[in-house]
Coordinates of C-alpha atoms in Angstrom, one line a residue:
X84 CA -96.6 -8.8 72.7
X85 CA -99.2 -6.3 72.9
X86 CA -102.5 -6.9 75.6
X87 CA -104.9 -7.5 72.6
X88 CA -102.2 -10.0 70.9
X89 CA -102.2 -11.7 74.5
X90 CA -106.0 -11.4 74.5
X91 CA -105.8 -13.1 71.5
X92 CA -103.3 -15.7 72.3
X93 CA -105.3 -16.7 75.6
X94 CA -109.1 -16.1 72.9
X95 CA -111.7 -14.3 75.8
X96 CA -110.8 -14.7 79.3
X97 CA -113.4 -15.0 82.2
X98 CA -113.0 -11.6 83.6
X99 CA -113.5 -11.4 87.4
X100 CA -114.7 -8.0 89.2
X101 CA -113.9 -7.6 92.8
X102 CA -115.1 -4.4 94.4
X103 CA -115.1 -3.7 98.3
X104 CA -116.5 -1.0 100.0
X105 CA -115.6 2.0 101.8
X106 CA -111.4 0.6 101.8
X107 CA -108.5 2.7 101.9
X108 CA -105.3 2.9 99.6
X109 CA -103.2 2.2 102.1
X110 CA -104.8 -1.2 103.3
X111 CA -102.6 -4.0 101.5
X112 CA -99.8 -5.7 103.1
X113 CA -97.9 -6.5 99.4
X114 CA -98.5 -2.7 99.0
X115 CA -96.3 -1.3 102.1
X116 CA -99.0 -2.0 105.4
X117 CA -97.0 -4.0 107.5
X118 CA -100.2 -4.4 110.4
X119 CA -102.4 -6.0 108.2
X120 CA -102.8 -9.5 106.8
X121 CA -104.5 -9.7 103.3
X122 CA -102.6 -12.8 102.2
X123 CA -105.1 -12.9 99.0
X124 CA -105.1 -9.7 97.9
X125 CA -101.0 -10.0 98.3
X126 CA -101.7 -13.2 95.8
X127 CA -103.5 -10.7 93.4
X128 CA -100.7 -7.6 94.0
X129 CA -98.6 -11.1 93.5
X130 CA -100.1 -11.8 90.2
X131 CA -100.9 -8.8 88.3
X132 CA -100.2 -4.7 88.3
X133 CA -101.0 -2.3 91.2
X134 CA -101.9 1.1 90.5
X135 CA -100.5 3.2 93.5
X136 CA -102.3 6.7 92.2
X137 CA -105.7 5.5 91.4
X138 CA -108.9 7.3 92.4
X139 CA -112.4 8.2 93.1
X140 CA -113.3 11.0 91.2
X141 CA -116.5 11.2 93.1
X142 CA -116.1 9.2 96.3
X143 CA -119.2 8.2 97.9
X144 CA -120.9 4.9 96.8
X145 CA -123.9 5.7 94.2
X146 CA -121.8 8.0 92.4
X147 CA -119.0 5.4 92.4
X148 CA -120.8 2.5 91.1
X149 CA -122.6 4.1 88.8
X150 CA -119.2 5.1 87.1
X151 CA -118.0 1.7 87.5
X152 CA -121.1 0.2 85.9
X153 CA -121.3 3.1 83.3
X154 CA -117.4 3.8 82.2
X155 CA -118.7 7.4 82.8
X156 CA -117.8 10.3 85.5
X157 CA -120.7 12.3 87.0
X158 CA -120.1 15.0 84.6
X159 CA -122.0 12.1 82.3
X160 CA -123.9 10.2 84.8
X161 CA -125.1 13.2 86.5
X162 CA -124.8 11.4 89.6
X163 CA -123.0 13.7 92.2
X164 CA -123.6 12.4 95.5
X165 CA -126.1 9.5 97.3
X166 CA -129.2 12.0 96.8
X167 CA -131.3 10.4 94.4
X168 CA -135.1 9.0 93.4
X169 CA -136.4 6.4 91.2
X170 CA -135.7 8.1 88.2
X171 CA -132.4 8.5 88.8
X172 CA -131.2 5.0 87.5
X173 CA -132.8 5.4 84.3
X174 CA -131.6 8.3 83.6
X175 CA -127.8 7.9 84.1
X176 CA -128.2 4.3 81.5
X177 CA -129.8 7.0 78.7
X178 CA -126.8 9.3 79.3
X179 CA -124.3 6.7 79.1
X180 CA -125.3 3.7 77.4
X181 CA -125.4 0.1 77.9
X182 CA -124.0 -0.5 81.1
X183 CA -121.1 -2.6 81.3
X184 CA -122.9 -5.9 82.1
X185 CA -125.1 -5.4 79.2
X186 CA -121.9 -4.8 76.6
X187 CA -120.6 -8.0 77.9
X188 CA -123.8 -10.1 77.5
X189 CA -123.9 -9.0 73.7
X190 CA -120.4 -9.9 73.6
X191 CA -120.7 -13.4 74.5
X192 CA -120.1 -13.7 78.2
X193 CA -122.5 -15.1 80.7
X194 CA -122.7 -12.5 83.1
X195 CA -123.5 -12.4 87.1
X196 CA -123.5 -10.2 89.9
X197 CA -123.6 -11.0 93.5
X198 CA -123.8 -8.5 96.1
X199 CA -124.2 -4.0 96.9
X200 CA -125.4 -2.8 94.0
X201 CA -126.8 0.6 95.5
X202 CA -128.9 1.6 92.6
X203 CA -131.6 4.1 92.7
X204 CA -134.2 2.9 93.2
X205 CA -132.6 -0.1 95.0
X206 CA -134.0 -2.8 92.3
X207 CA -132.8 -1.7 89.5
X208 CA -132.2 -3.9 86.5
X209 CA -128.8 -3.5 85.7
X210 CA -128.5 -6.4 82.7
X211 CA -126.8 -9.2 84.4
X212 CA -128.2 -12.7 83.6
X213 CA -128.4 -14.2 87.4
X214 CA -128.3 -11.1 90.3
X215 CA -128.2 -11.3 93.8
X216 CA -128.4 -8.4 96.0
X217 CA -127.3 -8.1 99.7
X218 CA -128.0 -4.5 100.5
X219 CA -127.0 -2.5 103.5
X220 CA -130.2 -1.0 104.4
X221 CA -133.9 -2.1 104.1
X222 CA -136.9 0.5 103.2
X223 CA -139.7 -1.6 103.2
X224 CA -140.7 -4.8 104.2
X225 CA -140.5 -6.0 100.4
X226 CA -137.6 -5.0 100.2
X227 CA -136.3 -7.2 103.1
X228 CA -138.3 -10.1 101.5
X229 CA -136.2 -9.4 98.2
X230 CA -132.8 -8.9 98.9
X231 CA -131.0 -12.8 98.5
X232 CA -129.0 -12.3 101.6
X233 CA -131.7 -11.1 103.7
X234 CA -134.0 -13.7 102.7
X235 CA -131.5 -16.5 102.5
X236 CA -131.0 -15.7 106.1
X237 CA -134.8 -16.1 107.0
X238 CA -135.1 -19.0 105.0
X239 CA -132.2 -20.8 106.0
X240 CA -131.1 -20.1 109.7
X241 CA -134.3 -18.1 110.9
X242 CA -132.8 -17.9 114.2
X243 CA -131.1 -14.9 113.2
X244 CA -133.1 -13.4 111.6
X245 CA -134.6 -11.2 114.6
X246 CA -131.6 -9.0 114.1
X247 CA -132.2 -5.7 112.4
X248 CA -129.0 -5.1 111.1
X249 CA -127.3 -7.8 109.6
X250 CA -124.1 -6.2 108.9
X251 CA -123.9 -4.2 112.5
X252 CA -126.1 -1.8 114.2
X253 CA -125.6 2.0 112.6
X254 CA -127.4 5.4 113.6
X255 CA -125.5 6.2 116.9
X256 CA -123.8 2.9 116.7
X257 CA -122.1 3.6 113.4
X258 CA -118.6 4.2 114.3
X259 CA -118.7 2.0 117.3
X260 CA -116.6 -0.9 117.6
X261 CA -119.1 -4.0 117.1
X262 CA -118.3 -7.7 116.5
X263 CA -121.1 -9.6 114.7
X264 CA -124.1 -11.4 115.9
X265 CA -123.3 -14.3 113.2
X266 CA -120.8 -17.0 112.9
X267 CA -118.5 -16.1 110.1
X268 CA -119.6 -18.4 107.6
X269 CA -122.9 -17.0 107.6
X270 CA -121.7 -13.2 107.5
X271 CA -122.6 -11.4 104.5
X272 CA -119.1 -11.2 103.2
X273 CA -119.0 -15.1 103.3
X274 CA -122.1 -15.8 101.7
X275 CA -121.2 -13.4 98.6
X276 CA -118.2 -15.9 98.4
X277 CA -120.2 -19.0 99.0
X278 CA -122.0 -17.6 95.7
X279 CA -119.7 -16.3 93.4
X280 CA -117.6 -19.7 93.5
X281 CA -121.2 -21.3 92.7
X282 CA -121.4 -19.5 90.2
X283 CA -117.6 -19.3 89.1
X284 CA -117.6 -22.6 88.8
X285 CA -121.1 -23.8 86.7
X286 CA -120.7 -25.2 83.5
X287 CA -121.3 -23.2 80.7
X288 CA -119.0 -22.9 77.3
X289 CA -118.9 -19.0 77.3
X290 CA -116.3 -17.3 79.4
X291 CA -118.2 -15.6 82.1
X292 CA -118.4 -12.4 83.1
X293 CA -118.5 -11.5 87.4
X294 CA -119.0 -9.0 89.9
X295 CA -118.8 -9.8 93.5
X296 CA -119.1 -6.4 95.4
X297 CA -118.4 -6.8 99.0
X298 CA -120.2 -4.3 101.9
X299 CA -117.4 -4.1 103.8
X300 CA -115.6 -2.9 105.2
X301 CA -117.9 0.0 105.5
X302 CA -119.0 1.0 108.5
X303 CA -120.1 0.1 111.3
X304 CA -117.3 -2.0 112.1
X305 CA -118.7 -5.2 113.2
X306 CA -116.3 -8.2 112.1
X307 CA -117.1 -11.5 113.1
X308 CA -115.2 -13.6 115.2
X309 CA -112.6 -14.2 115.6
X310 CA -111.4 -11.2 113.4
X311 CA -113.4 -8.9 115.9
X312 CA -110.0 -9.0 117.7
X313 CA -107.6 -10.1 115.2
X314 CA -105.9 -7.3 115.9
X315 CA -104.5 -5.4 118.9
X316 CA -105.3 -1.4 119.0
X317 CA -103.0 -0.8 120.7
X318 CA -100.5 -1.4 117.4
X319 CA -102.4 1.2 115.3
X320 CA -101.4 4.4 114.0
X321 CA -102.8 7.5 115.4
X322 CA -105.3 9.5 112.9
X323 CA -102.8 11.8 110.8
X324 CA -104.5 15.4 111.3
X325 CA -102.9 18.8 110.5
X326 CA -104.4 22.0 111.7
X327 CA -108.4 22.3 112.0
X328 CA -108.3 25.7 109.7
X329 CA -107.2 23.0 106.8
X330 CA -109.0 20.0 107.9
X331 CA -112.2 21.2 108.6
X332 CA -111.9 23.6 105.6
X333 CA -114.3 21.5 103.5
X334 CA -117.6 22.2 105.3
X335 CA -118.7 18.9 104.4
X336 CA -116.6 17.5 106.9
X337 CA -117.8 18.5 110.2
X338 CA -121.6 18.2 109.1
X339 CA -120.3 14.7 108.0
X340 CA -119.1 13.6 111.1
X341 CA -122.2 15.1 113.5
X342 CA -124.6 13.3 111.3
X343 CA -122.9 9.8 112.0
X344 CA -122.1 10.4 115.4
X345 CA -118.2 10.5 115.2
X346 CA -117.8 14.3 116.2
X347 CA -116.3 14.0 119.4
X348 CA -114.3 10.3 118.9
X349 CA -111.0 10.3 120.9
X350 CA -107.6 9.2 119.6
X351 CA -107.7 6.2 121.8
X352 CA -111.1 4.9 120.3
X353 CA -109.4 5.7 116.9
X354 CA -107.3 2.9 117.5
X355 CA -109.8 1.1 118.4
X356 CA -112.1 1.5 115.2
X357 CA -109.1 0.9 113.2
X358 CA -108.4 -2.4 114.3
X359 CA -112.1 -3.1 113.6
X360 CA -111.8 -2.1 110.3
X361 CA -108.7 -3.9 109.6
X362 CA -110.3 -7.0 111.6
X363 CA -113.4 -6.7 108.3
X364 CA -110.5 -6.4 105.8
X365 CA -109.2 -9.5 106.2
X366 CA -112.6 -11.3 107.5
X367 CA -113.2 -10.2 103.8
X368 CA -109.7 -11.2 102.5
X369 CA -110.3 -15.1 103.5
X370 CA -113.5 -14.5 101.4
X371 CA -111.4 -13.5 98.7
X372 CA -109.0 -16.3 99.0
X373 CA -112.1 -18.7 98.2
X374 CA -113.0 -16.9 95.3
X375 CA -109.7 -17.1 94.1
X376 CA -109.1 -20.7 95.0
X377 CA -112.4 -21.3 92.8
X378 CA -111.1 -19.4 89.9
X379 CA -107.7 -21.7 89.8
X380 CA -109.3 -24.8 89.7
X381 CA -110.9 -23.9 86.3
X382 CA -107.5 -24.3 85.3
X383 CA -105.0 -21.9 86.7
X384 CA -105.0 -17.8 87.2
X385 CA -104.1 -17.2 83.7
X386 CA -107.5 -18.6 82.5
X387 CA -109.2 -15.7 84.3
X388 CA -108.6 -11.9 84.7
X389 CA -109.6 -10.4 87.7
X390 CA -110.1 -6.7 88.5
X391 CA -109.8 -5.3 92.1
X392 CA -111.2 -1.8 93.5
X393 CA -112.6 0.0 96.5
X394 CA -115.5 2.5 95.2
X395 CA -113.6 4.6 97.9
X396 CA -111.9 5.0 101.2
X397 CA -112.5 5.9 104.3
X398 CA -111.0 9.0 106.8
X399 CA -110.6 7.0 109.8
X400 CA -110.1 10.0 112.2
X401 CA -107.8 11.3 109.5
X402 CA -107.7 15.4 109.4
X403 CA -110.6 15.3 112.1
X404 CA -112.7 13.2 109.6
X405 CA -114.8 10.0 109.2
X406 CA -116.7 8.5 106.3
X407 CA -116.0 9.9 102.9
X408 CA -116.9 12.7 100.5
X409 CA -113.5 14.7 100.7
X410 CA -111.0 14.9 98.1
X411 CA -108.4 14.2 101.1
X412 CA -105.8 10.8 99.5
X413 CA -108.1 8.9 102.9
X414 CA -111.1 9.5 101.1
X415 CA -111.0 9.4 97.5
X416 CA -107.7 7.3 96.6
X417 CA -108.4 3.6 96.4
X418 CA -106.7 0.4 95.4
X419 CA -106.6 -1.2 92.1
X420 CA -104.9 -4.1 90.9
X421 CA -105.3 -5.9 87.7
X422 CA -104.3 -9.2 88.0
X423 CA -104.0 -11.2 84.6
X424 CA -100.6 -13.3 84.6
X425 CA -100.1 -14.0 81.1
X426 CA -101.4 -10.8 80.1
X427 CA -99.9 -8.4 82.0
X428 CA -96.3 -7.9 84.1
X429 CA -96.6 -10.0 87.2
X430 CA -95.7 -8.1 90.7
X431 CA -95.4 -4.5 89.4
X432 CA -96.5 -1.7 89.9
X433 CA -97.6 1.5 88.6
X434 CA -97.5 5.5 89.8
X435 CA -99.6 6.8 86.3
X436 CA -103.2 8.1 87.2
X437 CA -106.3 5.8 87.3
X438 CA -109.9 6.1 87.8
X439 CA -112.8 3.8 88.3
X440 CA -113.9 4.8 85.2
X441 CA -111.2 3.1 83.3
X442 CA -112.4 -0.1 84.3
X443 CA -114.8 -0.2 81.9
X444 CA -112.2 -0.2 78.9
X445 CA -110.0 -2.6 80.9
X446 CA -112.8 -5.0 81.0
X447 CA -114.4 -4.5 77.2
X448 CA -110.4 -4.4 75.8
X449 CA -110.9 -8.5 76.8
X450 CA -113.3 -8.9 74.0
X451 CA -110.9 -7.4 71.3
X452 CA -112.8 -4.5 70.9
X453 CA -111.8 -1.6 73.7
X454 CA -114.7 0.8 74.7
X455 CA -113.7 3.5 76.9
X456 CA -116.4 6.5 77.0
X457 CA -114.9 8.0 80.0
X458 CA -111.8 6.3 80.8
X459 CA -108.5 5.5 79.9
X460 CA -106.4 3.7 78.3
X461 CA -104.8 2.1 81.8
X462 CA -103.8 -1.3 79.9
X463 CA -102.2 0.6 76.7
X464 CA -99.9 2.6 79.1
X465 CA -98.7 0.0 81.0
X466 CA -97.2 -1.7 77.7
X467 CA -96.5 1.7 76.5
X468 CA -98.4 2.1 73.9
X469 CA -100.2 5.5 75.1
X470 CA -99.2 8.2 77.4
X471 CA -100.6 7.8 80.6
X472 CA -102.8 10.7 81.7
X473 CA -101.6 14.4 82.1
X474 CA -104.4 14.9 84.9
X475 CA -107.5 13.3 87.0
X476 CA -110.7 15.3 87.7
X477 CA -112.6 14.5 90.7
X478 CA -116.0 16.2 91.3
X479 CA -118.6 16.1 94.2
X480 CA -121.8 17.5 94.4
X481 CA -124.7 19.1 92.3
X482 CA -122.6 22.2 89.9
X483 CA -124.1 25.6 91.0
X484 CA -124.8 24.5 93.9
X485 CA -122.8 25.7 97.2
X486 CA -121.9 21.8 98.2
X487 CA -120.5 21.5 94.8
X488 CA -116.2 21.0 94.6
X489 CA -113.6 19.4 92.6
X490 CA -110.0 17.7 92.8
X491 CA -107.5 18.6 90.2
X492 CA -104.8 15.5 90.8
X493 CA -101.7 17.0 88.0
X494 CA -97.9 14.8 88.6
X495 CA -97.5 15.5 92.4
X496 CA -100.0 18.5 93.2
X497 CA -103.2 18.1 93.8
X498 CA -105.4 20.9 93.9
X499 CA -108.8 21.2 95.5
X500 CA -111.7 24.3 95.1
X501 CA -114.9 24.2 97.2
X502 CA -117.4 26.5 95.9
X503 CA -118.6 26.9 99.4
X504 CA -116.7 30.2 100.5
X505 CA -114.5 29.8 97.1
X506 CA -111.7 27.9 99.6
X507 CA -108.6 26.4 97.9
X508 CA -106.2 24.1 98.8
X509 CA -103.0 22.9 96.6
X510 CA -100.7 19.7 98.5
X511 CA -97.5 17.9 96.8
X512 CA -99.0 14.9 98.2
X513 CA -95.2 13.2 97.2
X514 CA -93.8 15.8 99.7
X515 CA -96.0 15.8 101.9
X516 CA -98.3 12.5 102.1
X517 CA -100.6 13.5 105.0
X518 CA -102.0 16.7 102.9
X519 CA -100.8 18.4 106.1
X520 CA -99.2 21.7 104.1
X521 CA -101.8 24.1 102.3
X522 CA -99.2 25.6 100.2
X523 CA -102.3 28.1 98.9
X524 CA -101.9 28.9 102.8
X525 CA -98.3 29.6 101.8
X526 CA -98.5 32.1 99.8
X527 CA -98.1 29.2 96.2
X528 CA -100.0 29.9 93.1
X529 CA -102.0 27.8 92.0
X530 CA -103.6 29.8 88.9
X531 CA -102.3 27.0 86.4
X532 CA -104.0 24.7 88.1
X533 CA -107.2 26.3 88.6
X534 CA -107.6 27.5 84.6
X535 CA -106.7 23.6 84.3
X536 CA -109.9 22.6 86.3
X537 CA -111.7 25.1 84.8
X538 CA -111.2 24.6 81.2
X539 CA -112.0 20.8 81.8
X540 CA -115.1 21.6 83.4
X541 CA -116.4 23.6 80.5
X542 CA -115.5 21.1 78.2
X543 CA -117.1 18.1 80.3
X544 CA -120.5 20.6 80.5
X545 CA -120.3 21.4 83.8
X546 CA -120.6 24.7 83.1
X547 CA -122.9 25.4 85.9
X548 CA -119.9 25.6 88.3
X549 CA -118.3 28.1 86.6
X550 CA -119.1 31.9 86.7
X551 CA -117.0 35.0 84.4
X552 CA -118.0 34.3 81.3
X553 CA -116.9 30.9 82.0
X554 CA -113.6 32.0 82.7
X555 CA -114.0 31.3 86.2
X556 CA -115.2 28.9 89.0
X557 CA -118.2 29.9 90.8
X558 CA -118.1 30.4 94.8
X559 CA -120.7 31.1 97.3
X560 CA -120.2 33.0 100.5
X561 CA -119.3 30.7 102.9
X562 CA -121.8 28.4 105.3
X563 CA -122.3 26.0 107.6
X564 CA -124.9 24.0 107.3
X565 CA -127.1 23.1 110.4
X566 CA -125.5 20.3 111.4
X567 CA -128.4 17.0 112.4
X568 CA -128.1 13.7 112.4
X569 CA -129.2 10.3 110.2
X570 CA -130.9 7.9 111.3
X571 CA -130.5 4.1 109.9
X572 CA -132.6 2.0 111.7
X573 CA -134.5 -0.7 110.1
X574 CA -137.6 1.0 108.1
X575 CA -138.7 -2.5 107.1
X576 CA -139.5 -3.8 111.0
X577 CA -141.1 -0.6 111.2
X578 CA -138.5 0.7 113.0
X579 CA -137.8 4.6 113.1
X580 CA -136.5 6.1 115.8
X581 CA -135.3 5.7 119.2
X582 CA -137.8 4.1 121.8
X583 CA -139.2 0.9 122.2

């Protein structure tokens, strides 16, 4: 029985989004991590289809979401990195089209989003019939007075609302190990949950449609207790790192890493961070377990399909790295499970290519009617009825520009081009999982591979990145930037700097 014919069978499911932040592939106990506990994303691995080679093709959050929301890569958004103004929002929906909360409000769902949104500008209407922001950061004191978690906070238990960063403090503090100034149930990641079952559960006769987007685990790492030390660091892995020639190769990197304070953080403190970031993981995987114990009691898991992702990963002292924005597997290869019993096999798993674009068709295939603009057809190879894909394009950062490079992810290779200094790279990430062999370095082609990427990029448009007549990718001599740092400290208490 084909997914539609199921669709049909079952007439239109609520359809559940559940997107997380800033968390690794490799971060699921049902999925092979044997230090973690994530007993309700097991239920969902449990319940539904895991995609063990899924992706983002541009991995760094307003990119990410804006795929998500959209269906469509930044070759179509024209979103390439965080950089952005207020124009930017409105310009990606007239490239792309209704975004995907707005197709399923025409559709017949009730729709609702609860959570980061990271739209530019930061209020952006993005269709939903009831949305409620908690945001990371605050720019303005309106802001602040705006954002539902921030203000639910001041309204409702003022006496912590002093603190000027609700989710951890960030500038130098930002890969610090923290544990959080609130109780648990008053964390963000809890009151997203509190919400969505709210809303999961309110009485309405059209199947509804959800988002509940978590901030964590992003950093800074500052889980609540008792998940603060829920774990010993001592039973972490060390950061997998090859030689600094190929880690650092992507200038991006080291600039990366001085801007957020992590350039000099010691294997030991890796350890450390790590069990921080596994302690928000499953802080956030209770959270889930309400959500999905509010989903069953409106009659059973079959009644409601549920979509997980990460918009990315995280380095985690992996190849001398933190944060995102590499094409390294850390990085820019995410979890994704579609759970749907019923619907879909139950406790399997797939190695065929994904993306966060393809979400979009997953979710408008419920309806009867699958849109797919960007994507693929994830559901239709599962039940083999379409080949999976042949190859996945990542691509970061403005084409023509010297920040600007690409992923080429083709069966077990995985190729990489940075325009800054024209540097390849080319890793059987089956072979070798930890990227730790350049075979470019080795003296492998990878020619096939590079006309691949480059015959995709002219006929995506990007033809800004390429130089030769078009027969060629363009490359700048290569730079490092001047490295500084950022500073996140809370604009809307008028705070901007160090000092009192």
């Amino acid at each position: 029985m084909s997914y539609a014919q199921r669709s049909a069978r079952h007439e239109r499911p609520n359809i559940l989004v559940i997107i997380t932040d800033q968390q690794r592939f490799d971060t699921i106990g049902a999925l092979g991590n044997t230090r973690i506990s994530t007993p309700n994303l097991d239920r969902l691995v449990a319940y539904g289809v895991s995609f063990t080679n899924a992706y983002s093709t541009c991995p760094v959050c307003v990119p990410a979401r804006y795929t998500l929301r959209s269906g469509c890569e930044p070759s179509r958004t024209g979103v390439y990195g965080n950089e952005g103004d207020a124009s930017t929002h409105e310009q990606v929906r007239a490239g792309t089209g209704l975004f995907l909360s707005e197709v399923m409000s025409r559709r017949g769902y009730r729709t609702f989003g609860v959570g980061k949104f990271h739209t530019l500008p930061w209020d952006a209407d993005l269709g939903y019939e009831i949305q409620l922001r908690s945001e990371e950061l605050y720019e303005s004191p309106r802001q602040r007075a705006l954002d539902a978690y921030a203000s639910f906070i001041a309204r409702e238990h003022p006496e912590y609302d002093f603190l000027e960063g609700l989710m951890g403090e960030r500038t130098e503090m930002y890969y610090v190990p923290q544990a959080s100034a609130l109780p648990a149930a008053l964390g963000v990641e809890a009151w997203v949950a509190d919400r969505v079952c709210e809303l999961v559960r309110r009485e309405d006769p059209r199947p509804f449609f959800g988002v509940s987007s978590f901030i964590g685990p992003h950093p800074p790492f500052a889980p609540p207790l008792p998940f603060n030390r829920y774990y010993d660091p001592d039973d972490m892995e060390d950061p997998v790192v090859g030689e600094i020639a190929t880690d650092h190769m992507d200038e991006q990197i080291p600039w990366m890493n001085y801007a957020v304070y992590a350039e000099d953080i010691s294997p030991g403190l890796a350890r450390v961070l790590k069990a921080r970031y596994y302690g928000e993981i499953t802080y956030i995987d209770r959270c889930i377990g309400r959500i999905l114990d509010a989903v069953e009691s409106r009659g059973g898991p079959e009644e409601t399909f549920i979509v997980f992702v990460a918009d990315h990963g995280d380095h985690l002292g992996d190849h001398h790295a933190w944060q995102k924005e590499s094409f390294f597997e850390s990085a820019c290869r995410i979890p994704m499970v579609l759970s749907a019993p019923g619907r879909l096999p139950v406790g399997a798993s797939t190695d065929q290519l994904a993306g966060l674009a393809d979400v979009f068709g997953v979710v408008t295939g419920l309806t009867g009617e699958v849109e797919l603009r960007d994507g693929h057809d994830v559901v239709g190879v599962i039940e083999g009825e379409c080949a999976g894909r042949r190859e996945l394009l990542g691509l970061y950062g403005k084409p023509g520009s010297a920040r600007f490079k690409l992923m080429l992810r083709s069966g077990s290779r995985k190729y990489v081009y940075m325009a800054n200094g024209g540097f390849e790279q080319l890793f059987d990430v089956e072979a070798d999982p930890g990227e730790l062999r350049n075979l470019v370095s080795e003296g492998e082609s990878c020619e096939e591979l590079r006309m691949t990427a480059v015959g995709l990029l002219a006929e995506r448009g990007v033809t800004a990145a390429l130089a030769g007549e078009g027969k060629a990718l363009r490359s700048f001599e290569a730079h490092r930037r001047p490295l500084e740092r950022i500073r996140q400290f809370d604009a809307s208490r008028g705070v901007y700097g160090f000092g009192a």
